mmCIF file of C-alpha atoms in Angstrom:
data_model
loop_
_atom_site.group_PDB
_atom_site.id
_atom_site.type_symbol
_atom_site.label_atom_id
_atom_site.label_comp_id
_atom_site.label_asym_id
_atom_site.label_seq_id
_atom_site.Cartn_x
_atom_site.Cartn_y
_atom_site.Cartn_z
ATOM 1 C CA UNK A 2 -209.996 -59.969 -17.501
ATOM 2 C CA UNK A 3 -211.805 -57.257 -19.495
ATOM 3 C CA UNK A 4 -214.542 -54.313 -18.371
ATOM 4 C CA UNK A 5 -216.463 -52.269 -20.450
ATOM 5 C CA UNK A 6 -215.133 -49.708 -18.464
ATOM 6 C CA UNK A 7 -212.675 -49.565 -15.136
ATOM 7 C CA UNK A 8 -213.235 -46.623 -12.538
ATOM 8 C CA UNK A 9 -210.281 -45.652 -10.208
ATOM 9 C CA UNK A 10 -211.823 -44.038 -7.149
ATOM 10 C CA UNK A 11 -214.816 -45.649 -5.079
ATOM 11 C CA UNK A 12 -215.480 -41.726 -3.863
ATOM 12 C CA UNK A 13 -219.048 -39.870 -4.705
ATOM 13 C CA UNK A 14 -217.865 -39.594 -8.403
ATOM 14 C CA UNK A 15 -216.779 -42.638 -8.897
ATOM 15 C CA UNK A 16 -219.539 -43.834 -7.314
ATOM 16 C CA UNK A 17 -222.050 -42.473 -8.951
ATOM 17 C CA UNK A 18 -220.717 -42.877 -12.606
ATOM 18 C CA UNK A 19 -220.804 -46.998 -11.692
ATOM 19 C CA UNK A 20 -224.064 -46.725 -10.831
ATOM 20 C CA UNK A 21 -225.039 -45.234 -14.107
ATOM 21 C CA UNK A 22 -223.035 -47.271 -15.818
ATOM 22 C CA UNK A 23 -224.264 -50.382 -14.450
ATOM 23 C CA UNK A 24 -227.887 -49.132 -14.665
ATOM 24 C CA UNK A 25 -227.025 -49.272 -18.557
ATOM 25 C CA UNK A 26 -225.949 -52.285 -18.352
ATOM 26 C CA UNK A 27 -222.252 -51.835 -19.057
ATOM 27 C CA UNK A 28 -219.586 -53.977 -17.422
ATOM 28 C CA UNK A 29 -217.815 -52.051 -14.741
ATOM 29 C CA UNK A 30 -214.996 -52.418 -12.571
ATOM 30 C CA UNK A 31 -214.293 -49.354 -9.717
ATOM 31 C CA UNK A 32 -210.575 -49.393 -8.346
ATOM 32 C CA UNK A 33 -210.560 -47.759 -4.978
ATOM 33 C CA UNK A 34 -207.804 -47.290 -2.498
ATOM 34 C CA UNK A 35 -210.400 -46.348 0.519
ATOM 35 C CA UNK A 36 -209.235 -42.885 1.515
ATOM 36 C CA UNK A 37 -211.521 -40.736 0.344
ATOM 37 C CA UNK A 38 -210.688 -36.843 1.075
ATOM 38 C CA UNK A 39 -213.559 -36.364 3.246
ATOM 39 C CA UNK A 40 -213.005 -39.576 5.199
ATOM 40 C CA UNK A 41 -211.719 -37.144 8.818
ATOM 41 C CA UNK A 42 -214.947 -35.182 8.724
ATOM 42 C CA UNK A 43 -217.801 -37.115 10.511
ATOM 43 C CA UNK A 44 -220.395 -35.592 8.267
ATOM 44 C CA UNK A 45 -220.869 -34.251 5.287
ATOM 45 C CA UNK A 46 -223.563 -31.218 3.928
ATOM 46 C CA UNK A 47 -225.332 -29.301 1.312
ATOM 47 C CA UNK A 48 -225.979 -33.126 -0.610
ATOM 48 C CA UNK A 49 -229.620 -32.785 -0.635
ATOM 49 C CA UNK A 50 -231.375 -35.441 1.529
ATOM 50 C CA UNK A 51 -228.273 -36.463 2.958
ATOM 51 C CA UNK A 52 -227.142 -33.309 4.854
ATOM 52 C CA UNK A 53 -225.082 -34.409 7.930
ATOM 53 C CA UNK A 54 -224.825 -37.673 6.728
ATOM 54 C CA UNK A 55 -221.391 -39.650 7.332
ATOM 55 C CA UNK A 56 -219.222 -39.711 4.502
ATOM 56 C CA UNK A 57 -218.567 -42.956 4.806
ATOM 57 C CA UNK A 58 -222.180 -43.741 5.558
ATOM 58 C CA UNK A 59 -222.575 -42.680 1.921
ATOM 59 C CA UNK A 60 -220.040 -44.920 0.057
ATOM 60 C CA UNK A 61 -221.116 -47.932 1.772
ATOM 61 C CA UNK A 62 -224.869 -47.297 0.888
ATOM 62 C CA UNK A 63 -223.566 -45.913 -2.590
ATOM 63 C CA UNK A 64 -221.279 -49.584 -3.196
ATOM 64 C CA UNK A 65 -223.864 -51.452 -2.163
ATOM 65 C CA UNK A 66 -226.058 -49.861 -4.813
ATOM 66 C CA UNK A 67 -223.559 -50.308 -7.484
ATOM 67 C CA UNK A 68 -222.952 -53.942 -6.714
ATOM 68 C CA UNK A 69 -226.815 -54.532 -6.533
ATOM 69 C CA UNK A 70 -226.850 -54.048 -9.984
ATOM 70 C CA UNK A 71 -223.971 -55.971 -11.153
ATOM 71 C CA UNK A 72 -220.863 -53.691 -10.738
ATOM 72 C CA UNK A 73 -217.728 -55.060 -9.120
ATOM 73 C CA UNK A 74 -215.512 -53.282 -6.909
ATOM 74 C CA UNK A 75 -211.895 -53.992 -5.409
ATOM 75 C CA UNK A 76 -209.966 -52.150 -2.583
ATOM 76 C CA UNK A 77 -206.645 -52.206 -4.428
ATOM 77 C CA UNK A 78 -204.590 -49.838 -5.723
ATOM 78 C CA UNK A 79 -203.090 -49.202 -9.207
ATOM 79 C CA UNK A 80 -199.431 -49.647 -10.419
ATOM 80 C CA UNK A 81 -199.739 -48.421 -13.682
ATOM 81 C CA UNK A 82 -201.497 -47.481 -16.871
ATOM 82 C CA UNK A 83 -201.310 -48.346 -19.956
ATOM 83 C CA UNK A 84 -202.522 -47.441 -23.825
ATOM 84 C CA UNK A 85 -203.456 -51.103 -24.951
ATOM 85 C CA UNK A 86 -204.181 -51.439 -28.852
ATOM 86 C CA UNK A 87 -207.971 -52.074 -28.159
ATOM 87 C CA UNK A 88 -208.176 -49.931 -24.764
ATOM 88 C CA UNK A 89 -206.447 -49.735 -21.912
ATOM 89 C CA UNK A 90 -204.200 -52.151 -19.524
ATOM 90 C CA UNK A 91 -204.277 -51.187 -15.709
ATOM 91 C CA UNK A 92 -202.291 -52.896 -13.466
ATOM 92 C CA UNK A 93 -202.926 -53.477 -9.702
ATOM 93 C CA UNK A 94 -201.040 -54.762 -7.048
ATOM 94 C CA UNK A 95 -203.830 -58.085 -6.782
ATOM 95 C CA UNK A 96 -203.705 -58.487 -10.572
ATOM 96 C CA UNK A 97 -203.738 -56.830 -14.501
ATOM 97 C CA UNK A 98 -207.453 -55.795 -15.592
ATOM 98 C CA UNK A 99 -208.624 -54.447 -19.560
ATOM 99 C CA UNK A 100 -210.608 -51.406 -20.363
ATOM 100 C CA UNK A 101 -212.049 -49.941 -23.400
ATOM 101 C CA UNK A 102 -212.995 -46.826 -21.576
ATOM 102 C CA UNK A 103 -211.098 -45.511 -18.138
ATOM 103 C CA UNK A 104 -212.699 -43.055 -15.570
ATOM 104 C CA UNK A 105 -210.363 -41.242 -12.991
ATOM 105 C CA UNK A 106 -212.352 -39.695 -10.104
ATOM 106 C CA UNK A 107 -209.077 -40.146 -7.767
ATOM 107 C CA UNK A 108 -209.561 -36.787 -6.116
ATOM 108 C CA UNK A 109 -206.890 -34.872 -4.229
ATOM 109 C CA UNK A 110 -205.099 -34.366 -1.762
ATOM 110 C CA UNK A 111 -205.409 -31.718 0.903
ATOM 111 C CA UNK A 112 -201.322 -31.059 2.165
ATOM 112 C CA UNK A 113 -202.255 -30.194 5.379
ATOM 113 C CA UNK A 114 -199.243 -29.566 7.987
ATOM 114 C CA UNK A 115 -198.255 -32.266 10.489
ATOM 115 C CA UNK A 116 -199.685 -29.861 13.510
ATOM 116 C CA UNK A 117 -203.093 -29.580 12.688
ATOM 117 C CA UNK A 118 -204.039 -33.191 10.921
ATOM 118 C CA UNK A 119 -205.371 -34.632 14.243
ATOM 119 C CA UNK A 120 -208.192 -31.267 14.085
ATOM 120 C CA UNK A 121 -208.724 -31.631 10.182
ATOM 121 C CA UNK A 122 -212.454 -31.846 9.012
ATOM 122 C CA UNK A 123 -213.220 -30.594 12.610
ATOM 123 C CA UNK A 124 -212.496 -27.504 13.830
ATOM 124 C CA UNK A 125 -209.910 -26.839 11.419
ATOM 125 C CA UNK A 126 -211.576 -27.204 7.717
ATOM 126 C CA UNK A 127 -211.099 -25.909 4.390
ATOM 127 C CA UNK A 128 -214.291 -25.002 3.287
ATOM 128 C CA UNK A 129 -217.094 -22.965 4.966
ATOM 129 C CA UNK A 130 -219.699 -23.839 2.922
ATOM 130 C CA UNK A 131 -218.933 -27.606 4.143
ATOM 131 C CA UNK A 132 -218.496 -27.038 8.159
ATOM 132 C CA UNK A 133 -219.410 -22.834 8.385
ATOM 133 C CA UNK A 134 -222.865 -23.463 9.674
ATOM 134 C CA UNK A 135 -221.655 -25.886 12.365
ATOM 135 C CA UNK A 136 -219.566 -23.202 13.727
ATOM 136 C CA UNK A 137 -222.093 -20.254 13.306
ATOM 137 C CA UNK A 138 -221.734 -16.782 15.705
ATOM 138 C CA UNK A 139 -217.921 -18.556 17.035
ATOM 139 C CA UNK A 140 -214.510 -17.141 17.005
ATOM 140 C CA UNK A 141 -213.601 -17.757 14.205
ATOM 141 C CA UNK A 142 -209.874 -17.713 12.482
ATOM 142 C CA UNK A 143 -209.302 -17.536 8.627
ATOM 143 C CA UNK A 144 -205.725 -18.412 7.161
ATOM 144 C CA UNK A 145 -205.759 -17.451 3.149
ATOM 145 C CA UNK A 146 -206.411 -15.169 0.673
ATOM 146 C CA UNK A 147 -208.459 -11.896 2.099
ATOM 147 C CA UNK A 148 -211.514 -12.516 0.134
ATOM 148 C CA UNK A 149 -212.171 -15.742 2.224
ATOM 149 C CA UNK A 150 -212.596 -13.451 5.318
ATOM 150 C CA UNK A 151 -215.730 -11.901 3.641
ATOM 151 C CA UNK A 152 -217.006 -15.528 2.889
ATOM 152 C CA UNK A 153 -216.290 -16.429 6.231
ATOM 153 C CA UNK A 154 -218.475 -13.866 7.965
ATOM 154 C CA UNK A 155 -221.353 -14.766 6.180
ATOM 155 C CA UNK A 156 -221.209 -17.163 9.324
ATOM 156 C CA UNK A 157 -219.806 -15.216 12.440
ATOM 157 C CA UNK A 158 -219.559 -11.426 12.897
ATOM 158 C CA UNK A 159 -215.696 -12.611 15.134
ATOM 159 C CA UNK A 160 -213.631 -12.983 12.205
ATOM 160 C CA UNK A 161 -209.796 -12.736 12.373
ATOM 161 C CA UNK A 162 -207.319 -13.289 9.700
ATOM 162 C CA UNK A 163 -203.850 -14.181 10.353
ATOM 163 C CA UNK A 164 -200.844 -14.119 7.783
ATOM 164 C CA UNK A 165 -199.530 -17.386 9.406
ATOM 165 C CA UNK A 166 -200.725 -20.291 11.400
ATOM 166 C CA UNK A 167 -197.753 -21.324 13.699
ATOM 167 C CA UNK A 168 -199.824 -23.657 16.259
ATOM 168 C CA UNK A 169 -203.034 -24.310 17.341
ATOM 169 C CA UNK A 170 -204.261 -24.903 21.409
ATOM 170 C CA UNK A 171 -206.562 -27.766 22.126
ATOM 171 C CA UNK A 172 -208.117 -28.224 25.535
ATOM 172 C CA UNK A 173 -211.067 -31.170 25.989
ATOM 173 C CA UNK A 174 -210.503 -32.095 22.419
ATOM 174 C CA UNK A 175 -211.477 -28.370 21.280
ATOM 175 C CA UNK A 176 -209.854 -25.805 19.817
ATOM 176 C CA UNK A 177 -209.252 -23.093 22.007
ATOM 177 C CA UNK A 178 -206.818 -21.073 20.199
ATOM 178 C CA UNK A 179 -204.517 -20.017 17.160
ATOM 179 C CA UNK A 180 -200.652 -18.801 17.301
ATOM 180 C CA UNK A 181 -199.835 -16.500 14.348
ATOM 181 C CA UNK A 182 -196.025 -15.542 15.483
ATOM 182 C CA UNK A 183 -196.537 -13.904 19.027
ATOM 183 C CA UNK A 184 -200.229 -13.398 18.985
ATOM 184 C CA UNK A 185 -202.509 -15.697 20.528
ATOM 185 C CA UNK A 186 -206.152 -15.494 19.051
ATOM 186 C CA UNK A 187 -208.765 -17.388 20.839
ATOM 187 C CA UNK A 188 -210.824 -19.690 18.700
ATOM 188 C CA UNK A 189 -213.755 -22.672 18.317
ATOM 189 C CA UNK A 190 -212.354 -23.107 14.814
ATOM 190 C CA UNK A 191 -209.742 -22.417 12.420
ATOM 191 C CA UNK A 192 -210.952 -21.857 8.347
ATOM 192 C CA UNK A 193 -207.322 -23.045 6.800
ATOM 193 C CA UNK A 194 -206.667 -22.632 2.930
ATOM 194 C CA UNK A 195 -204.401 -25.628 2.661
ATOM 195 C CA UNK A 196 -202.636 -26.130 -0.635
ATOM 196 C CA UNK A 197 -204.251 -29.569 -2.873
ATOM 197 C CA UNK A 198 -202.494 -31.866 -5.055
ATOM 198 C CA UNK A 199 -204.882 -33.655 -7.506
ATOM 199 C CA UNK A 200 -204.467 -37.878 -7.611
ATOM 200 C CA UNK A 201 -203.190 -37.026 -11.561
ATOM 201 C CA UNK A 202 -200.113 -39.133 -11.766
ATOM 202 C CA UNK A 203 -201.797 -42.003 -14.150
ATOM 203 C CA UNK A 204 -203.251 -39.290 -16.192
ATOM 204 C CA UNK A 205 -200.783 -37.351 -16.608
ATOM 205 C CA UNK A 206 -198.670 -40.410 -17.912
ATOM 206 C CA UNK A 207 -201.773 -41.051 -20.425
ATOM 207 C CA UNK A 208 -200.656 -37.681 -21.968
ATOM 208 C CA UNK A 209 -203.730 -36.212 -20.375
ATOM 209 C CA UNK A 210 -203.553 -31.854 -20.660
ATOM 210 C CA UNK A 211 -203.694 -30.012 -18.231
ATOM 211 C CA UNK A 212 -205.315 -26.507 -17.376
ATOM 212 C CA UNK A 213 -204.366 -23.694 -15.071
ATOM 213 C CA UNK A 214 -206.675 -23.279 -11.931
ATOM 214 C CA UNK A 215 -206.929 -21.149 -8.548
ATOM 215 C CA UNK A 216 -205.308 -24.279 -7.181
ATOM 216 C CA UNK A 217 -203.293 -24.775 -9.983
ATOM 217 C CA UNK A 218 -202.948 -27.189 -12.760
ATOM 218 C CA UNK A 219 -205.616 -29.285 -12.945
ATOM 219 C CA UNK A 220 -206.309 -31.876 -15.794
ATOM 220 C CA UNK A 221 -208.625 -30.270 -18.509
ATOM 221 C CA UNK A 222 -211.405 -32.042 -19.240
ATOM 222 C CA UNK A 223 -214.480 -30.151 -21.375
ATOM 223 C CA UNK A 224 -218.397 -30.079 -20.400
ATOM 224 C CA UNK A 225 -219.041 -34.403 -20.901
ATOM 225 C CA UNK A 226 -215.929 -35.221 -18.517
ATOM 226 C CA UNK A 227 -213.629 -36.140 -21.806
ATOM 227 C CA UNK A 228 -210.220 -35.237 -21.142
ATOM 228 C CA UNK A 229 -207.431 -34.856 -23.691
ATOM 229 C CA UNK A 230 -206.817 -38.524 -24.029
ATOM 230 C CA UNK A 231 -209.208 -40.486 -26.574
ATOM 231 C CA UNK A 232 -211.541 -43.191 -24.332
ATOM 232 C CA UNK A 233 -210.328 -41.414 -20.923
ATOM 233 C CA UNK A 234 -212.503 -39.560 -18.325
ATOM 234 C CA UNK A 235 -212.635 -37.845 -15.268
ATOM 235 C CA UNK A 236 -214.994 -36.773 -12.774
ATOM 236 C CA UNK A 237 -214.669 -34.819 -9.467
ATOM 237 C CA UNK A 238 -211.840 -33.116 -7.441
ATOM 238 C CA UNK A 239 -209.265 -35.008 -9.743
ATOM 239 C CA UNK A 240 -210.077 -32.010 -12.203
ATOM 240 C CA UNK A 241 -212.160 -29.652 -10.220
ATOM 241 C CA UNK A 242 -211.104 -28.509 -6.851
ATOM 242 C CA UNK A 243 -213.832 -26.703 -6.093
ATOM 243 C CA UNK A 244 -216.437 -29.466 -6.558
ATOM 244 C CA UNK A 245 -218.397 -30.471 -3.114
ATOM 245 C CA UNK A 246 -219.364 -33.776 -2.919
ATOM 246 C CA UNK A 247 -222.344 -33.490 -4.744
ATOM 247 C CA UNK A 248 -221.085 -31.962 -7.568
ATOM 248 C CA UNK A 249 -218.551 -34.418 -7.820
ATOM 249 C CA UNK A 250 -221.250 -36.824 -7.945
ATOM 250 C CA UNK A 251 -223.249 -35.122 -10.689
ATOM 251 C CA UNK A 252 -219.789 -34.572 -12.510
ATOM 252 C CA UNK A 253 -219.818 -38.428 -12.539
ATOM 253 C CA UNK A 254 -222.465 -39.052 -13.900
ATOM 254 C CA UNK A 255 -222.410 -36.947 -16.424
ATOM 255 C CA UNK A 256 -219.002 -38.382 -17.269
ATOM 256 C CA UNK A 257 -220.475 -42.008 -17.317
ATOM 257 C CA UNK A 258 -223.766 -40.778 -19.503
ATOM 258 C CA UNK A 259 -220.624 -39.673 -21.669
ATOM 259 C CA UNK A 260 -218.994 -42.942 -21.624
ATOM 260 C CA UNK A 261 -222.429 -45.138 -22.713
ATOM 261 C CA UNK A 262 -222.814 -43.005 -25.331
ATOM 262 C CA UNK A 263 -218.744 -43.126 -26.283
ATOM 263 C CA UNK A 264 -219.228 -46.619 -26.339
ATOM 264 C CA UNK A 265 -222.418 -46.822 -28.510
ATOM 265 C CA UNK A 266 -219.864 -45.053 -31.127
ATOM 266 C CA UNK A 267 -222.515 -41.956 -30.560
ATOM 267 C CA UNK A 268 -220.438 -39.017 -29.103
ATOM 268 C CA UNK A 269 -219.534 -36.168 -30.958
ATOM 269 C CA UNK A 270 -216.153 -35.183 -31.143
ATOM 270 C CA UNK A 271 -213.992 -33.490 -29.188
ATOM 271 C CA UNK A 272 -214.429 -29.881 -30.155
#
């Protein structure tokens, strides 16, 4: 069964590149495993006029759009993939689909410790500009690099930073407090610089290069979404772990503008 072009991840990039994609008129396949990195959090901000809407809220609408105009998706995941000599070969675990162009926008992976999943994208977060507001004048506790303290109090003036994070307190299904070795710090929420692992394993096997980041290495891609590999994109947290949700949307769909145009044998290249 051949696509135009086959997407793997059904998150806000992936999303969003479909919909261009099938707004052009291109044949389009999205891949998605269903656990999207925001999928803990019950809302989501700063995507203008959808602030505080549920994450989820947004990929159902967001499918829904895609298929409306012709795009299929599956909840499936992917085994492998494979340079083909007219594209590319990915196989699921349902069955073996054909690409002439591939998008990744398979996110990452925050590696959050075992002890404070259950609070993660509540009262313990990652990112202020994502949850800050919703936590504005509280105690708050920072674990990371110093210069997140200063971003942090942009929110609350009761700031503490701690060098480790040993255990949290819950009581009522709230946070009540953080244990750095032997001190006890009161708290309504902890701001936690968890380490990320991109979804890059199919890339990287593609060849795709990779570039060093504050996170790490990230696969390069340059300013249309084209990453080292001829006919192969990506979009989103996948390459950028900064990128909010709506940036990772607009990433896609500048990636998929990309695409049509790679396809149309009217991209410049690679410089």
């Amino acid at each position: 069964m051949g696509h135009e072009v086959v997407i793997i991840g059904g998150g806000a990039a992936g999303l969003s590149a479909a919909l261009m994609l099938t707004r052009a008129r291109r044949s389009v396949l999205v891949v998605d495993g269903a656990e999207p990195r925001n999928k803990p959090a019950a809302h989501m901000h700063n995507y203008l006029s959808r602030d505080g809407l549920s994450p989820l809220d947004l990929l159902k609408h967001g499918r829904a759009e895609v298929e409306g105009y012709g795009g299929e998706i599956v909840n499936d995941q992917v085994k492998s993939v494979t340079k083909t000599g007219d594209g590319f070969a990915v196989e699921l675990f349902g069955r073996t689909v054909h690409a002439q162009r591939l998008l990744f926008a398979t996110g990452l992976v925050d590696e959050v410790p075992e002890n404070l999943r259950d609070r993660w994208g509540r009262d313990v977060f990652g990112c202020p500009y994502c949850h800050g507001y919703e936590v504005r004048d509280q105690k708050l506790v920072v674990f990371g690099e110093e210069m997140k303290v200063a971003l942090v109090r942009q929110w609350s003036a009761d700031v503490t930073h701690v060098p480790t994070v040993d255990g949290i307190e819950v009581e009522d299904d709230r946070l009540v407090a953080v244990i750095s070795g032997s001190d006890r710090i009161p708290a309504d929420a902890l701001v936690y610089s968890a380490p990320v692992k991109p979804r890059d394993e199919f890339l990287l096997a593609l060849g795709a290069e990779t570039a060093e980041t504050m996170a790490g290495p990230f696969v390069r891609t340059d300013d249309k979404g084209r990453t080292s590999v001829p006919g192969v994109y990506a979009a989103g947290n996948v390459t950028d772990p900064t990128a909010i949700v709506i940036v990772a949307a607009a990433q896609g769909a500048q990636a998929a503008g990309m695409i049509n145009m790679d396809l149309l044998g009217l991209m410049p290249a690679a410089g």
